[in-house]
Amino acid sequence: MTLPENLRVSPLLRGAAPDTLRQLAAQAASRTLPRTAALWRSGDPVVCAFILLRGEVRLTRPQAGGRSLTRPVSGAGEVLGLRDVLGAAGTFAEDAVGSAPHTDLLALPGAALRELIRRDPALADAALTLLAEQLGTVPELVSRHLGDLYRQGLIGLRRREIVTLDEPGLRRRLPG
């Protein structure tokens, strides 16, 4: 399977424009992760998001009281680190460790992915949808929050596309 075909495995990139895929494919890198090897650790700087091609990664987030919450990610096309790449924290909030004998991934440079999301409405829509799913929210809640941002003059609509009108104002609204 060629690199652009690998990119289309992910729901994030299925509807992306061909030029978007070409640009991302030119910068994407294959990565194999052995069992127990860290893809990243909590506190590591966010550089890439990853598309899972084969295998499994366990995401572990520390919780209050010394406990931790672990979630296995094993579906081909799953995107790891998207929330972190699009967020303002700059570091990962959890550990990501290989839990299969060999896990194959594609590394997508965060800066390139953010820029392409800004330019490709289909990619932006897919990113918002995936983030909402990963956060466990529902479309009604997302619509309500987008409506709030619109009424505050932070975002606008242009031909069915959400555009940023006040980036500093949006950044002030982000947690952390």
mmCIF file of C-alpha atoms in Angstrom:
data_model
loop_
_atom_site.group_PDB
_atom_site.id
_atom_site.type_symbol
_atom_site.label_atom_id
_atom_site.label_comp_id
_atom_site.label_asym_id
_atom_site.label_seq_id
_atom_site.Cartn_x
_atom_site.Cartn_y
_atom_site.Cartn_z
ATOM 1 C CA MET A 1 0.000 0.000 0.000
ATOM 2 C CA THR A 2 1.467 3.383 -0.955
ATOM 3 C CA LEU A 3 1.700 6.265 1.492
ATOM 4 C CA PRO A 4 -1.303 8.248 0.164
ATOM 5 C CA GLU A 5 -3.413 5.055 0.363
ATOM 6 C CA ASN A 6 -2.244 4.606 3.964
ATOM 7 C CA LEU A 7 -3.408 8.135 4.722
ATOM 8 C CA ARG A 8 -6.895 7.362 3.380
ATOM 9 C CA VAL A 9 -7.205 4.536 5.963
ATOM 10 C CA SER A 10 -7.991 7.204 8.550
ATOM 11 C CA PRO A 11 -11.410 8.856 8.856
ATOM 12 C CA LEU A 12 -9.469 12.078 9.428
ATOM 13 C CA LEU A 13 -8.109 12.045 5.874
ATOM 14 C CA ARG A 14 -10.737 10.145 3.833
ATOM 15 C CA GLY A 15 -12.412 13.285 2.540
ATOM 16 C CA ALA A 16 -9.308 15.456 2.296
ATOM 17 C CA ALA A 17 -8.541 17.137 -1.017
ATOM 18 C CA PRO A 18 -5.984 15.321 -3.201
ATOM 19 C CA ASP A 19 -3.530 18.228 -2.882
ATOM 20 C CA THR A 20 -3.851 18.073 0.924
ATOM 21 C CA LEU A 21 -3.032 14.362 0.846
ATOM 22 C CA ARG A 22 -0.032 14.918 -1.416
ATOM 23 C CA GLN A 23 1.369 17.596 0.878
ATOM 24 C CA LEU A 24 0.845 15.492 3.998
ATOM 25 C CA ALA A 25 2.226 12.337 2.354
ATOM 26 C CA ALA A 26 5.392 14.236 1.444
ATOM 27 C CA GLN A 27 5.986 14.941 5.142
ATOM 28 C CA ALA A 28 4.595 11.773 6.786
ATOM 29 C CA ALA A 29 7.010 9.150 8.100
ATOM 30 C CA SER A 30 6.503 5.427 8.768
ATOM 31 C CA ARG A 31 7.163 4.267 12.297
ATOM 32 C CA THR A 32 7.277 0.789 13.861
ATOM 33 C CA LEU A 33 6.743 0.556 17.595
ATOM 34 C CA PRO A 34 7.780 -2.624 19.459
ATOM 35 C CA ARG A 35 5.780 -3.903 22.435
ATOM 36 C CA THR A 36 6.387 -1.772 25.578
ATOM 37 C CA ALA A 37 8.197 0.956 23.622
ATOM 38 C CA ALA A 38 6.903 4.478 24.185
ATOM 39 C CA LEU A 39 5.483 6.427 21.306
ATOM 40 C CA TRP A 40 5.483 9.352 23.736
ATOM 41 C CA ARG A 41 5.379 9.951 27.491
ATOM 42 C CA SER A 42 3.277 12.406 29.445
ATOM 43 C CA GLY A 43 5.065 15.745 29.383
ATOM 44 C CA ASP A 44 6.922 15.063 26.117
ATOM 45 C CA PRO A 45 6.699 17.913 23.597
ATOM 46 C CA VAL A 46 3.995 17.475 20.973
ATOM 47 C CA VAL A 47 5.587 17.204 17.534
ATOM 48 C CA CYS A 48 3.366 14.750 15.611
ATOM 49 C CA ALA A 49 0.020 13.062 15.479
ATOM 50 C CA PHE A 50 -0.022 9.421 14.377
ATOM 51 C CA ILE A 51 -2.261 7.223 12.252
ATOM 52 C CA LEU A 52 -2.391 3.632 13.477
ATOM 53 C CA LEU A 53 -1.976 1.207 10.583
ATOM 54 C CA ARG A 54 -1.586 -2.099 12.453
ATOM 55 C CA GLY A 55 -1.116 -3.227 16.052
ATOM 56 C CA GLU A 56 -2.180 -1.611 19.311
ATOM 57 C CA VAL A 57 -1.182 1.320 21.482
ATOM 58 C CA ARG A 58 -2.260 1.802 25.083
ATOM 59 C CA LEU A 59 -2.954 5.350 26.190
ATOM 60 C CA THR A 60 -2.511 5.819 29.935
ATOM 61 C CA ARG A 61 -3.473 9.026 31.721
ATOM 62 C CA PRO A 62 -2.654 9.629 35.401
ATOM 63 C CA GLN A 63 -5.705 10.306 37.577
ATOM 64 C CA ALA A 64 -6.155 11.740 41.056
ATOM 65 C CA GLY A 65 -5.253 9.456 43.942
ATOM 66 C CA GLY A 66 -2.428 7.688 42.116
ATOM 67 C CA ARG A 67 -4.727 5.808 39.770
ATOM 68 C CA SER A 68 -4.504 5.831 36.000
ATOM 69 C CA LEU A 69 -6.981 5.460 33.167
ATOM 70 C CA THR A 70 -5.859 3.180 30.311
ATOM 71 C CA ARG A 71 -7.492 2.931 26.914
ATOM 72 C CA PRO A 72 -6.332 0.541 24.182
ATOM 73 C CA VAL A 73 -6.354 1.859 20.616
ATOM 74 C CA SER A 74 -6.250 -0.870 17.988
ATOM 75 C CA GLY A 75 -8.362 0.055 14.968
ATOM 76 C CA ALA A 76 -6.553 0.691 11.701
ATOM 77 C CA GLY A 77 -6.956 4.365 10.844
ATOM 78 C CA GLU A 78 -7.271 5.564 14.444
ATOM 79 C CA VAL A 79 -5.577 8.923 15.025
ATOM 80 C CA LEU A 80 -3.384 9.300 18.095
ATOM 81 C CA GLY A 81 -2.349 12.681 19.468
ATOM 82 C CA LEU A 82 -4.759 14.804 17.405
ATOM 83 C CA ARG A 83 -6.123 16.576 20.484
ATOM 84 C CA ASP A 84 -2.568 17.329 21.607
ATOM 85 C CA VAL A 85 -1.417 18.584 18.185
ATOM 86 C CA LEU A 86 -4.422 20.915 17.958
ATOM 87 C CA GLY A 87 -4.268 22.033 21.598
ATOM 88 C CA ALA A 88 -2.261 24.792 23.185
ATOM 89 C CA ALA A 89 -0.508 22.798 25.928
ATOM 90 C CA GLY A 90 2.508 21.850 23.820
ATOM 91 C CA THR A 91 3.065 18.594 25.742
ATOM 92 C CA PHE A 92 1.288 15.248 25.777
ATOM 93 C CA ALA A 93 -1.077 14.629 28.693
ATOM 94 C CA GLU A 94 -0.731 10.831 28.694
ATOM 95 C CA ASP A 95 1.640 7.979 27.908
ATOM 96 C CA ALA A 96 1.312 6.104 24.599
ATOM 97 C CA VAL A 97 3.007 2.684 24.631
ATOM 98 C CA GLY A 98 3.002 -0.149 22.111
ATOM 99 C CA SER A 99 1.088 -3.196 23.331
ATOM 100 C CA ALA A 100 1.340 -5.497 20.290
ATOM 101 C CA PRO A 101 4.503 -7.263 19.072
ATOM 102 C CA HIS A 102 4.778 -4.740 16.224
ATOM 103 C CA THR A 103 2.692 -1.628 15.795
ATOM 104 C CA ASP A 104 2.914 0.279 12.514
ATOM 105 C CA LEU A 105 2.069 3.962 12.397
ATOM 106 C CA LEU A 106 2.415 7.021 10.217
ATOM 107 C CA ALA A 107 3.777 10.143 11.896
ATOM 108 C CA LEU A 108 2.107 13.356 10.721
ATOM 109 C CA PRO A 109 4.062 16.529 11.582
ATOM 110 C CA GLY A 110 1.889 18.680 13.833
ATOM 111 C CA ALA A 111 2.695 22.030 12.207
ATOM 112 C CA ALA A 112 1.898 20.707 8.716
ATOM 113 C CA LEU A 113 -1.313 19.054 9.924
ATOM 114 C CA ARG A 114 -2.506 22.260 11.633
ATOM 115 C CA GLU A 115 -1.811 24.314 8.497
ATOM 116 C CA LEU A 116 -3.626 21.843 6.243
ATOM 117 C CA ILE A 117 -6.621 21.772 8.618
ATOM 118 C CA ARG A 118 -6.815 25.568 8.304
ATOM 119 C CA ARG A 119 -6.852 25.355 4.488
ATOM 120 C CA ASP A 120 -8.967 22.248 3.785
ATOM 121 C CA PRO A 121 -12.601 22.506 5.008
ATOM 122 C CA ALA A 122 -13.194 18.742 4.663
ATOM 123 C CA LEU A 123 -10.125 18.037 6.795
ATOM 124 C CA ALA A 124 -11.226 20.627 9.369
ATOM 125 C CA ASP A 125 -14.680 19.042 9.545
ATOM 126 C CA ALA A 126 -13.189 15.557 9.985
ATOM 127 C CA ALA A 127 -10.820 16.831 12.696
ATOM 128 C CA LEU A 128 -13.700 18.423 14.640
ATOM 129 C CA THR A 129 -15.763 15.251 14.307
ATOM 130 C CA LEU A 130 -12.902 13.053 15.545
ATOM 131 C CA LEU A 131 -12.146 15.372 18.438
ATOM 132 C CA ALA A 132 -15.813 15.341 19.478
ATOM 133 C CA GLU A 133 -15.850 11.532 19.320
ATOM 134 C CA GLN A 134 -12.607 11.242 21.288
ATOM 135 C CA LEU A 135 -13.920 13.631 23.912
ATOM 136 C CA GLY A 136 -17.182 11.693 24.121
ATOM 137 C CA THR A 137 -19.354 14.654 23.274
ATOM 138 C CA VAL A 138 -22.483 14.829 21.146
ATOM 139 C CA PRO A 139 -23.244 16.992 18.073
ATOM 140 C CA GLU A 140 -25.773 19.085 20.017
ATOM 141 C CA LEU A 141 -23.127 20.090 22.558
ATOM 142 C CA VAL A 142 -20.610 20.915 19.825
ATOM 143 C CA SER A 143 -23.253 23.009 18.021
ATOM 144 C CA ARG A 144 -24.084 24.863 21.236
ATOM 145 C CA HIS A 145 -20.407 25.701 21.866
ATOM 146 C CA LEU A 146 -19.842 26.765 18.257
ATOM 147 C CA GLY A 147 -22.932 28.984 18.540
ATOM 148 C CA ASP A 148 -21.487 30.594 21.679
ATOM 149 C CA LEU A 149 -18.183 31.261 19.897
ATOM 150 C CA TYR A 150 -20.076 32.728 16.928
ATOM 151 C CA ARG A 151 -22.177 35.056 19.128
ATOM 152 C CA GLN A 152 -19.006 36.252 20.880
ATOM 153 C CA GLY A 153 -17.464 37.173 17.522
ATOM 154 C CA LEU A 154 -14.625 34.643 17.858
ATOM 155 C CA ILE A 155 -15.603 32.608 14.798
ATOM 156 C CA GLY A 156 -17.633 33.265 11.671
ATOM 157 C CA LEU A 157 -19.129 31.396 8.746
ATOM 158 C CA ARG A 158 -18.055 31.756 5.146
ATOM 159 C CA ARG A 159 -19.693 29.465 2.570
ATOM 160 C CA ARG A 160 -20.432 26.706 5.110
ATOM 161 C CA GLU A 161 -16.874 26.967 6.459
ATOM 162 C CA ILE A 162 -15.979 27.965 10.013
ATOM 163 C CA VAL A 163 -13.385 30.752 10.036
ATOM 164 C CA THR A 164 -11.421 32.211 12.929
ATOM 165 C CA LEU A 165 -12.142 35.904 13.518
ATOM 166 C CA ASP A 166 -10.294 36.372 16.818
ATOM 167 C CA GLU A 167 -7.506 33.804 17.356
ATOM 168 C CA PRO A 168 -6.175 35.410 20.589
ATOM 169 C CA GLY A 169 -9.716 35.387 21.966
ATOM 170 C CA LEU A 170 -10.143 31.715 21.063
ATOM 171 C CA ARG A 171 -6.811 30.848 22.698
ATOM 172 C CA ARG A 172 -7.920 32.589 25.912
ATOM 173 C CA ARG A 173 -10.968 30.294 25.969
ATOM 174 C CA LEU A 174 -8.842 27.115 25.868
ATOM 175 C CA PRO A 175 -8.359 25.306 29.191
ATOM 176 C CA GLY A 176 -4.876 25.200 30.669
#
